[in-house]
Amino acid sequence: MAIGNHEFEYGHEIFAWQKNRAPFPVLGANFFYKDTDHPYAQAHAIIERDGIRIGVVGIMGQDAVSAIIPSFIAPLDVTVPAEAVQRSVDEIRDEVDLVVLLTHQGKTAPMQTDAESDPRLQRDIDADINLAGAVTGVDVLFAGHADAGTPEPVIHPETGTIIMQTYGQATHLGYLQLSLDPETREITGHDGRLIPVDPALHAPDPAIVAKLTAYRNAYPDIRKVIGKTAARMNRRYIEESDVGHLFADAFVTIADTDIGFVHSGSLRKDLPGGDIRVVDLLDTYPFVDDVIVKEMSGEQIRRALEQSFTLERGLLQVSGLEITYDLGQPLGQRLVSVSYGGADLDNDLRLLVAAPGFLAEGGDLYTMFAESEEIRRAGKVSDAIAAYLAMQEIVPVPARGRQVDLAR
């Protein structure tokens, strides 16, 4: 497997240990300890199947780095992929019949199961096409991170590299069959496609069911009801959302701040109507992260909103502000108005802001949050939401209209 950004959810030190426990090679050719040429991970591996020797190289792109809590990967350098890939390919090419490159790069995918059906959310495979053209000796490139599905393989016009990627959230299985010349071992043909996965057609895997059952029995508290909602609350990646409003409102209330923020990419599941259990919160926000309180100026908040309106990492979900913006305007000029307490937000006004630690450290390209020092912590994100739910007998669905796009 190639290393991706989520391998660092508990920091680089824990992952450094865990990757050595895996019964298969965990690859990251462009990972090094900061300011050294000492590798953090195995760069490549050679496997043999039915007499065919396959060299496998793994890399992660720079965009994926910005999707990691900055302090969790700060001691590492993730270098430009092309140089690392070529170094590995040159080392193993003469020893293998095929070279397969595993990548985790491109623009971060939206975290919605139906993202491929919304053209506004779709990503491309430009980063993989560019990499395939920048290196020589790679036969196949399997890509991830962008969730940009390729219904059929893309062949690089110059290098001939076969490129494939599935959509995200396990909605499709990528399939590629190669035909090789028995003498030269060169690729003579291929058959590649994406196979839709319909869970209704397949029985659960017994080994996985056994593991889930054992863990659920060991931790029955995750099924505990901790609150009740008036109706289902949905996510939106590039629009304001019910779940985003709920989280931002909870941060303001529990952390006792003026405004609250949460990044859309962190919200991984809609909340059901009715009883809310611990497991629902853990599924919705499956990260071990604290609510951080900082003081930010109106000018910093405006810059954060302009970054939000690029939609590169989805719309920043907010509480405590009233905003109008115009997606028809050029980047950096899309914020039309923002008010706090009924008055225009002055650039010099200082406000207490609550946000998840990932965002507070400047993750997801919101570097302006890192400009302010941490004042205090208000507990884990999931605990804050649980406390907020417990404060109300039935939690209503928050009203929308906090952020209005004039271009719609």
PDB file of N, CA and C in Angstrom, residues 124-211:
ATOM      1  N   ASP A 124     -10.101  15.858 -10.815  1.00  0.00           N
ATOM      2  CA  ASP A 124      -9.514  15.305 -12.028  1.00  0.00           C
ATOM      3  C   ASP A 124      -8.275  14.485 -11.669  1.00  0.00           C
ATOM      4  N   ILE A 125      -7.666  13.888 -12.692  1.00  0.00           N
ATOM      5  CA  ILE A 125      -6.465  13.091 -12.477  1.00  0.00           C
ATOM      6  C   ILE A 125      -5.244  13.777 -13.101  1.00  0.00           C
ATOM      7  N   ASP A 126      -5.289  15.105 -13.212  1.00  0.00           N
ATOM      8  CA  ASP A 126      -4.194  15.837 -13.834  1.00  0.00           C
ATOM      9  C   ASP A 126      -2.863  15.568 -13.156  1.00  0.00           C
ATOM     10  N   ALA A 127      -2.853  15.484 -11.823  1.00  0.00           N
ATOM     11  CA  ALA A 127      -1.596  15.258 -11.101  1.00  0.00           C
ATOM     12  C   ALA A 127      -0.981  13.923 -11.500  1.00  0.00           C
ATOM     13  N   ASP A 128      -1.815  12.915 -11.697  1.00  0.00           N
ATOM     14  CA  ASP A 128      -1.312  11.597 -12.078  1.00  0.00           C
ATOM     15  C   ASP A 128      -0.874  11.561 -13.535  1.00  0.00           C
ATOM     16  N   ILE A 129      -1.613  12.248 -14.402  1.00  0.00           N
ATOM     17  CA  ILE A 129      -1.203  12.328 -15.804  1.00  0.00           C
ATOM     18  C   ILE A 129       0.150  13.037 -15.909  1.00  0.00           C
ATOM     19  N   ASN A 130       0.300  14.133 -15.168  1.00  0.00           N
ATOM     20  CA  ASN A 130       1.555  14.877 -15.207  1.00  0.00           C
ATOM     21  C   ASN A 130       2.715  14.039 -14.678  1.00  0.00           C
ATOM     22  N   LEU A 131       2.478  13.295 -13.599  1.00  0.00           N
ATOM     23  CA  LEU A 131       3.539  12.460 -13.031  1.00  0.00           C
ATOM     24  C   LEU A 131       3.909  11.335 -13.996  1.00  0.00           C
ATOM     25  N   ALA A 132       2.904  10.736 -14.632  1.00  0.00           N
ATOM     26  CA  ALA A 132       3.172   9.661 -15.591  1.00  0.00           C
ATOM     27  C   ALA A 132       4.000  10.151 -16.761  1.00  0.00           C
ATOM     28  N   GLY A 133       3.869  11.426 -17.086  1.00  0.00           N
ATOM     29  CA  GLY A 133       4.654  11.992 -18.174  1.00  0.00           C
ATOM     30  C   GLY A 133       6.021  12.472 -17.750  1.00  0.00           C
ATOM     31  N   ALA A 134       6.214  12.640 -16.447  1.00  0.00           N
ATOM     32  CA  ALA A 134       7.484  13.173 -15.935  1.00  0.00           C
ATOM     33  C   ALA A 134       8.498  12.088 -15.615  1.00  0.00           C
ATOM     34  N   VAL A 135       8.060  10.831 -15.572  1.00  0.00           N
ATOM     35  CA  VAL A 135       8.960   9.726 -15.255  1.00  0.00           C
ATOM     36  C   VAL A 135       8.894   8.686 -16.371  1.00  0.00           C
ATOM     37  N   THR A 136       9.924   7.872 -16.457  1.00  0.00           N
ATOM     38  CA  THR A 136       9.951   6.806 -17.450  1.00  0.00           C
ATOM     39  C   THR A 136      10.039   5.458 -16.754  1.00  0.00           C
ATOM     40  N   GLY A 137       9.535   4.433 -17.429  1.00  0.00           N
ATOM     41  CA  GLY A 137       9.661   3.086 -16.900  1.00  0.00           C
ATOM     42  C   GLY A 137       8.513   2.606 -16.054  1.00  0.00           C
ATOM     43  N   VAL A 138       7.430   3.399 -15.936  1.00  0.00           N
ATOM     44  CA  VAL A 138       6.257   2.990 -15.154  1.00  0.00           C
ATOM     45  C   VAL A 138       5.217   2.411 -16.100  1.00  0.00           C
ATOM     46  N   ASP A 139       4.816   1.178 -15.873  1.00  0.00           N
ATOM     47  CA  ASP A 139       3.826   0.528 -16.729  1.00  0.00           C
ATOM     48  C   ASP A 139       2.400   0.880 -16.336  1.00  0.00           C
ATOM     49  N   VAL A 140       2.117   0.856 -15.024  1.00  0.00           N
ATOM     50  CA  VAL A 140       0.759   1.074 -14.526  1.00  0.00           C
ATOM     51  C   VAL A 140       0.801   2.043 -13.356  1.00  0.00           C
ATOM     52  N   LEU A 141      -0.151   2.965 -13.314  1.00  0.00           N
ATOM     53  CA  LEU A 141      -0.275   3.904 -12.199  1.00  0.00           C
ATOM     54  C   LEU A 141      -1.678   3.763 -11.623  1.00  0.00           C
ATOM     55  N   PHE A 142      -1.761   3.320 -10.379  1.00  0.00           N
ATOM     56  CA  PHE A 142      -3.031   3.273  -9.651  1.00  0.00           C
ATOM     57  C   PHE A 142      -3.068   4.454  -8.689  1.00  0.00           C
ATOM     58  N   ALA A 143      -4.120   5.270  -8.791  1.00  0.00           N
ATOM     59  CA  ALA A 143      -4.166   6.534  -8.057  1.00  0.00           C
ATOM     60  C   ALA A 143      -5.228   6.524  -6.972  1.00  0.00           C
ATOM     61  N   GLY A 144      -5.044   7.395  -5.991  1.00  0.00           N
ATOM     62  CA  GLY A 144      -6.012   7.587  -4.926  1.00  0.00           C
ATOM     63  C   GLY A 144      -6.009   9.022  -4.454  1.00  0.00           C
ATOM     64  N   HIS A 145      -6.809   9.329  -3.455  1.00  0.00           N
ATOM     65  CA  HIS A 145      -6.921  10.624  -2.774  1.00  0.00           C
ATOM     66  C   HIS A 145      -7.950  11.534  -3.431  1.00  0.00           C
ATOM     67  N   ALA A 146      -7.926  11.679  -4.750  1.00  0.00           N
ATOM     68  CA  ALA A 146      -8.854  12.590  -5.413  1.00  0.00           C
ATOM     69  C   ALA A 146     -10.220  11.947  -5.659  1.00  0.00           C
ATOM     70  N   ASP A 147     -10.307  10.613  -5.552  1.00  0.00           N
ATOM     71  CA  ASP A 147     -11.557   9.898  -5.830  1.00  0.00           C
ATOM     72  C   ASP A 147     -12.103  10.246  -7.215  1.00  0.00           C
ATOM     73  N   ALA A 148     -11.201  10.456  -8.172  1.00  0.00           N
ATOM     74  CA  ALA A 148     -11.593  10.828  -9.531  1.00  0.00           C
ATOM     75  C   ALA A 148     -11.651   9.571 -10.381  1.00  0.00           C
ATOM     76  N   GLY A 149     -12.816   8.960 -10.455  1.00  0.00           N
ATOM     77  CA  GLY A 149     -12.945   7.682 -11.124  1.00  0.00           C
ATOM     78  C   GLY A 149     -12.643   7.733 -12.614  1.00  0.00           C
ATOM     79  N   THR A 150     -11.973   6.697 -13.107  1.00  0.00           N
ATOM     80  CA  THR A 150     -11.698   6.552 -14.536  1.00  0.00           C
ATOM     81  C   THR A 150     -12.512   5.351 -15.034  1.00  0.00           C
ATOM     82  N   PRO A 151     -13.664   5.573 -15.664  1.00  0.00           N
ATOM     83  CA  PRO A 151     -14.496   4.457 -16.130  1.00  0.00           C
ATOM     84  C   PRO A 151     -13.725   3.472 -17.001  1.00  0.00           C
ATOM     85  N   GLU A 152     -12.715   3.974 -17.711  1.00  0.00           N
ATOM     86  CA  GLU A 152     -11.805   3.109 -18.450  1.00  0.00           C
ATOM     87  C   GLU A 152     -10.395   3.672 -18.297  1.00  0.00           C
ATOM     88  N   PRO A 153      -9.365   2.854 -18.484  1.00  0.00           N
ATOM     89  CA  PRO A 153      -8.001   3.328 -18.266  1.00  0.00           C
ATOM     90  C   PRO A 153      -7.650   4.518 -19.162  1.00  0.00           C
ATOM     91  N   VAL A 154      -6.831   5.400 -18.618  1.00  0.00           N
ATOM     92  CA  VAL A 154      -6.280   6.526 -19.373  1.00  0.00           C
ATOM     93  C   VAL A 154      -4.835   6.175 -19.732  1.00  0.00           C
ATOM     94  N   ILE A 155      -4.487   6.269 -20.993  1.00  0.00           N
ATOM     95  CA  ILE A 155      -3.142   5.929 -21.436  1.00  0.00           C
ATOM     96  C   ILE A 155      -2.371   7.212 -21.701  1.00  0.00           C
ATOM     97  N   HIS A 156      -1.229   7.381 -21.037  1.00  0.00           N
ATOM     98  CA  HIS A 156      -0.445   8.589 -21.271  1.00  0.00           C
ATOM     99  C   HIS A 156       0.085   8.568 -22.700  1.00  0.00           C
ATOM    100  N   PRO A 157      -0.125   9.646 -23.457  1.00  0.00           N
ATOM    101  CA  PRO A 157       0.226   9.625 -24.882  1.00  0.00           C
ATOM    102  C   PRO A 157       1.728   9.528 -25.163  1.00  0.00           C
ATOM    103  N   GLU A 158       2.562   9.893 -24.208  1.00  0.00           N
ATOM    104  CA  GLU A 158       4.006   9.879 -24.447  1.00  0.00           C
ATOM    105  C   GLU A 158       4.687   8.664 -23.828  1.00  0.00           C
ATOM    106  N   THR A 159       4.336   8.331 -22.603  1.00  0.00           N
ATOM    107  CA  THR A 159       5.030   7.232 -21.918  1.00  0.00           C
ATOM    108  C   THR A 159       4.290   5.907 -22.020  1.00  0.00           C
ATOM    109  N   GLY A 160       3.005   5.948 -22.380  1.00  0.00           N
ATOM    110  CA  GLY A 160       2.226   4.719 -22.473  1.00  0.00           C
ATOM    111  C   GLY A 160       1.770   4.159 -21.137  1.00  0.00           C
ATOM    112  N   THR A 161       2.034   4.872 -20.050  1.00  0.00           N
ATOM    113  CA  THR A 161       1.615   4.412 -18.723  1.00  0.00           C
ATOM    114  C   THR A 161       0.087   4.298 -18.650  1.00  0.00           C
ATOM    115  N   ILE A 162      -0.395   3.186 -18.134  1.00  0.00           N
ATOM    116  CA  ILE A 162      -1.826   2.958 -17.944  1.00  0.00           C
ATOM    117  C   ILE A 162      -2.225   3.535 -16.588  1.00  0.00           C
ATOM    118  N   ILE A 163      -3.196   4.459 -16.580  1.00  0.00           N
ATOM    119  CA  ILE A 163      -3.592   5.172 -15.362  1.00  0.00           C
ATOM    120  C   ILE A 163      -5.025   4.809 -15.007  1.00  0.00           C
ATOM    121  N   MET A 164      -5.245   4.456 -13.734  1.00  0.00           N
ATOM    122  CA  MET A 164      -6.599   4.159 -13.259  1.00  0.00           C
ATOM    123  C   MET A 164      -6.805   4.687 -11.843  1.00  0.00           C
ATOM    124  N   GLN A 165      -8.039   5.066 -11.558  1.00  0.00           N
ATOM    125  CA  GLN A 165      -8.432   5.485 -10.208  1.00  0.00           C
ATOM    126  C   GLN A 165      -9.911   5.180 -10.026  1.00  0.00           C
ATOM    127  N   THR A 166     -10.298   4.779  -8.815  1.00  0.00           N
ATOM    128  CA  THR A 166     -11.710   4.548  -8.532  1.00  0.00           C
ATOM    129  C   THR A 166     -12.332   5.796  -7.929  1.00  0.00           C
ATOM    130  N   TYR A 167     -13.661   5.811  -7.864  1.00  0.00           N
ATOM    131  CA  TYR A 167     -14.351   6.812  -7.053  1.00  0.00           C
ATOM    132  C   TYR A 167     -14.144   6.454  -5.586  1.00  0.00           C
ATOM    133  N   GLY A 168     -14.537   7.345  -4.699  1.00  0.00           N
ATOM    134  CA  GLY A 168     -14.298   7.130  -3.282  1.00  0.00           C
ATOM    135  C   GLY A 168     -15.390   6.358  -2.576  1.00  0.00           C
ATOM    136  N   GLN A 169     -15.199   6.163  -1.278  1.00  0.00           N
ATOM    137  CA  GLN A 169     -16.179   5.561  -0.381  1.00  0.00           C
ATOM    138  C   GLN A 169     -16.551   4.131  -0.768  1.00  0.00           C
ATOM    139  N   ALA A 170     -15.638   3.445  -1.458  1.00  0.00           N
ATOM    140  CA  ALA A 170     -15.839   2.032  -1.816  1.00  0.00           C
ATOM    141  C   ALA A 170     -17.078   1.794  -2.667  1.00  0.00           C
ATOM    142  N   THR A 171     -17.458   2.785  -3.465  1.00  0.00           N
ATOM    143  CA  THR A 171     -18.631   2.615  -4.327  1.00  0.00           C
ATOM    144  C   THR A 171     -18.315   1.821  -5.586  1.00  0.00           C
ATOM    145  N   HIS A 172     -17.023   1.695  -5.922  1.00  0.00           N
ATOM    146  CA  HIS A 172     -16.616   0.937  -7.103  1.00  0.00           C
ATOM    147  C   HIS A 172     -15.352   0.139  -6.796  1.00  0.00           C
ATOM    148  N   LEU A 173     -15.195  -0.952  -7.534  1.00  0.00           N
ATOM    149  CA  LEU A 173     -13.974  -1.742  -7.485  1.00  0.00           C
ATOM    150  C   LEU A 173     -13.225  -1.541  -8.795  1.00  0.00           C
ATOM    151  N   GLY A 174     -11.954  -1.173  -8.712  1.00  0.00           N
ATOM    152  CA  GLY A 174     -11.148  -1.010  -9.905  1.00  0.00           C
ATOM    153  C   GLY A 174     -10.617  -2.359 -10.381  1.00  0.00           C
ATOM    154  N   TYR A 175     -10.739  -2.612 -11.671  1.00  0.00           N
ATOM    155  CA  TYR A 175     -10.299  -3.894 -12.237  1.00  0.00           C
ATOM    156  C   TYR A 175      -9.391  -3.624 -13.431  1.00  0.00           C
ATOM    157  N   LEU A 176      -8.223  -4.269 -13.445  1.00  0.00           N
ATOM    158  CA  LEU A 176      -7.320  -4.158 -14.586  1.00  0.00           C
ATOM    159  C   LEU A 176      -6.655  -5.499 -14.832  1.00  0.00           C
ATOM    160  N   GLN A 177      -6.818  -6.013 -16.048  1.00  0.00           N
ATOM    161  CA  GLN A 177      -6.159  -7.253 -16.445  1.00  0.00           C
ATOM    162  C   GLN A 177      -5.194  -6.932 -17.589  1.00  0.00           C
ATOM    163  N   LEU A 178      -3.938  -7.372 -17.435  1.00  0.00           N
ATOM    164  CA  LEU A 178      -2.912  -7.137 -18.446  1.00  0.00           C
ATOM    165  C   LEU A 178      -2.592  -8.433 -19.177  1.00  0.00           C
ATOM    166  N   SER A 179      -2.330  -8.321 -20.458  1.00  0.00           N
ATOM    167  CA  SER A 179      -1.824  -9.442 -21.249  1.00  0.00           C
ATOM    168  C   SER A 179      -0.351  -9.156 -21.558  1.00  0.00           C
ATOM    169  N   LEU A 180       0.511 -10.145 -21.291  1.00  0.00           N
ATOM    170  CA  LEU A 180       1.946  -9.964 -21.490  1.00  0.00           C
ATOM    171  C   LEU A 180       2.472 -10.924 -22.551  1.00  0.00           C
ATOM    172  N   ASP A 181       3.459 -10.472 -23.307  1.00  0.00           N
ATOM    173  CA  ASP A 181       4.154 -11.342 -24.235  1.00  0.00           C
ATOM    174  C   ASP A 181       4.937 -12.371 -23.418  1.00  0.00           C
ATOM    175  N   PRO A 182       4.757 -13.663 -23.680  1.00  0.00           N
ATOM    176  CA  PRO A 182       5.407 -14.681 -22.850  1.00  0.00           C
ATOM    177  C   PRO A 182       6.936 -14.637 -22.908  1.00  0.00           C
ATOM    178  N   GLU A 183       7.495 -14.071 -23.965  1.00  0.00           N
ATOM    179  CA  GLU A 183       8.948 -14.021 -24.094  1.00  0.00           C
ATOM    180  C   GLU A 183       9.518 -12.714 -23.550  1.00  0.00           C
ATOM    181  N   THR A 184       9.001 -11.585 -24.060  1.00  0.00           N
ATOM    182  CA  THR A 184       9.562 -10.273 -23.677  1.00  0.00           C
ATOM    183  C   THR A 184       8.946  -9.723 -22.400  1.00  0.00           C
ATOM    184  N   ARG A 185       7.803 -10.255 -22.005  1.00  0.00           N
ATOM    185  CA  ARG A 185       7.028  -9.762 -20.853  1.00  0.00           C
ATOM    186  C   ARG A 185       6.517  -8.331 -21.044  1.00  0.00           C
ATOM    187  N   GLU A 186       6.491  -7.862 -22.269  1.00  0.00           N
ATOM    188  CA  GLU A 186       5.922  -6.539 -22.543  1.00  0.00           C
ATOM    189  C   GLU A 186       4.397  -6.640 -22.573  1.00  0.00           C
ATOM    190  N   ILE A 187       3.743  -5.550 -22.232  1.00  0.00           N
ATOM    191  CA  ILE A 187       2.282  -5.517 -22.236  1.00  0.00           C
ATOM    192  C   ILE A 187       1.783  -5.501 -23.677  1.00  0.00           C
ATOM    193  N   THR A 188       0.927  -6.468 -24.010  1.00  0.00           N
ATOM    194  CA  THR A 188       0.373  -6.542 -25.363  1.00  0.00           C
ATOM    195  C   THR A 188      -1.102  -6.142 -25.412  1.00  0.00           C
ATOM    196  N   GLY A 189      -1.730  -6.031 -24.261  1.00  0.00           N
ATOM    197  CA  GLY A 189      -3.131  -5.639 -24.220  1.00  0.00           C
ATOM    198  C   GLY A 189      -3.592  -5.465 -22.785  1.00  0.00           C
ATOM    199  N   HIS A 190      -4.735  -4.816 -22.619  1.00  0.00           N
ATOM    200  CA  HIS A 190      -5.269  -4.638 -21.267  1.00  0.00           C
ATOM    201  C   HIS A 190      -6.787  -4.523 -21.310  1.00  0.00           C
ATOM    202  N   ASP A 191      -7.399  -4.863 -20.181  1.00  0.00           N
ATOM    203  CA  ASP A 191      -8.842  -4.749 -20.001  1.00  0.00           C
ATOM    204  C   ASP A 191      -9.069  -4.103 -18.635  1.00  0.00           C
ATOM    205  N   GLY A 192      -9.543  -2.874 -18.633  1.00  0.00           N
ATOM    206  CA  GLY A 192      -9.725  -2.155 -17.371  1.00  0.00           C
ATOM    207  C   GLY A 192     -11.092  -1.513 -17.284  1.00  0.00           C
ATOM    208  N   ARG A 193     -11.657  -1.509 -16.085  1.00  0.00           N
ATOM    209  CA  ARG A 193     -12.967  -0.885 -15.890  1.00  0.00           C
ATOM    210  C   ARG A 193     -13.228  -0.708 -14.394  1.00  0.00           C
ATOM    211  N   LEU A 194     -14.297   0.037 -14.087  1.00  0.00           N
ATOM    212  CA  LEU A 194     -14.760   0.201 -12.715  1.00  0.00           C
ATOM    213  C   LEU A 194     -16.042  -0.606 -12.542  1.00  0.00           C
ATOM    214  N   ILE A 195     -16.083  -1.407 -11.502  1.00  0.00           N
ATOM    215  CA  ILE A 195     -17.236  -2.260 -11.246  1.00  0.00           C
ATOM    216  C   ILE A 195     -18.035  -1.671 -10.077  1.00  0.00           C
ATOM    217  N   PRO A 196     -19.291  -1.261 -10.307  1.00  0.00           N
ATOM    218  CA  PRO A 196     -20.102  -0.727  -9.201  1.00  0.00           C
ATOM    219  C   PRO A 196     -20.269  -1.769  -8.097  1.00  0.00           C
ATOM    220  N   VAL A 197     -20.222  -1.315  -6.867  1.00  0.00           N
ATOM    221  CA  VAL A 197     -20.383  -2.204  -5.713  1.00  0.00           C
ATOM    222  C   VAL A 197     -21.757  -1.957  -5.092  1.00  0.00           C
ATOM    223  N   ASP A 198     -22.609  -2.970  -5.145  1.00  0.00           N
ATOM    224  CA  ASP A 198     -23.941  -2.886  -4.547  1.00  0.00           C
ATOM    225  C   ASP A 198     -23.951  -3.779  -3.306  1.00  0.00           C
ATOM    226  N   PRO A 199     -23.910  -3.183  -2.112  1.00  0.00           N
ATOM    227  CA  PRO A 199     -23.856  -4.001  -0.896  1.00  0.00           C
ATOM    228  C   PRO A 199     -25.015  -4.973  -0.759  1.00  0.00           C
ATOM    229  N   ALA A 200     -26.125  -4.643  -1.370  1.00  0.00           N
ATOM    230  CA  ALA A 200     -27.300  -5.515  -1.247  1.00  0.00           C
ATOM    231  C   ALA A 200     -27.094  -6.860  -1.936  1.00  0.00           C
ATOM    232  N   LEU A 201     -26.126  -6.920  -2.830  1.00  0.00           N
ATOM    233  CA  LEU A 201     -25.908  -8.149  -3.589  1.00  0.00           C
ATOM    234  C   LEU A 201     -24.869  -9.072  -2.954  1.00  0.00           C
ATOM    235  N   HIS A 202     -24.251  -8.632  -1.880  1.00  0.00           N
ATOM    236  CA  HIS A 202     -23.157  -9.407  -1.299  1.00  0.00           C
ATOM    237  C   HIS A 202     -23.359  -9.603   0.195  1.00  0.00           C
ATOM    238  N   ALA A 203     -23.094 -10.799   0.663  1.00  0.00           N
ATOM    239  CA  ALA A 203     -23.162 -11.076   2.096  1.00  0.00           C
ATOM    240  C   ALA A 203     -21.960 -10.439   2.791  1.00  0.00           C
ATOM    241  N   PRO A 204     -22.115  -9.986   4.032  1.00  0.00           N
ATOM    242  CA  PRO A 204     -20.984  -9.423   4.768  1.00  0.00           C
ATOM    243  C   PRO A 204     -19.858 -10.444   4.906  1.00  0.00           C
ATOM    244  N   ASP A 205     -18.633  -9.976   4.879  1.00  0.00           N
ATOM    245  CA  ASP A 205     -17.483 -10.860   5.033  1.00  0.00           C
ATOM    246  C   ASP A 205     -17.442 -11.399   6.460  1.00  0.00           C
ATOM    247  N   PRO A 206     -17.405 -12.703   6.635  1.00  0.00           N
ATOM    248  CA  PRO A 206     -17.463 -13.288   7.985  1.00  0.00           C
ATOM    249  C   PRO A 206     -16.343 -12.824   8.907  1.00  0.00           C
ATOM    250  N   ALA A 207     -15.133 -12.672   8.371  1.00  0.00           N
ATOM    251  CA  ALA A 207     -14.011 -12.250   9.214  1.00  0.00           C
ATOM    252  C   ALA A 207     -14.211 -10.830   9.735  1.00  0.00           C
ATOM    253  N   ILE A 208     -14.727  -9.956   8.855  1.00  0.00           N
ATOM    254  CA  ILE A 208     -14.966  -8.572   9.265  1.00  0.00           C
ATOM    255  C   ILE A 208     -16.114  -8.506  10.267  1.00  0.00           C
ATOM    256  N   VAL A 209     -17.172  -9.254  10.004  1.00  0.00           N
ATOM    257  CA  VAL A 209     -18.306  -9.295  10.938  1.00  0.00           C
ATOM    258  C   VAL A 209     -17.844  -9.752  12.317  1.00  0.00           C
ATOM    259  N   ALA A 210     -16.982 -10.762  12.359  1.00  0.00           N
ATOM    260  CA  ALA A 210     -16.487 -11.272  13.645  1.00  0.00           C
ATOM    261  C   ALA A 210     -15.706 -10.201  14.396  1.00  0.00           C
ATOM    262  N   LYS A 211     -14.879  -9.448  13.672  1.00  0.00           N
ATOM    263  CA  LYS A 211     -14.103  -8.386  14.317  1.00  0.00           C
ATOM    264  C   LYS A 211     -15.022  -7.289  14.852  1.00  0.00           C
TER     265      LYS A 211
END
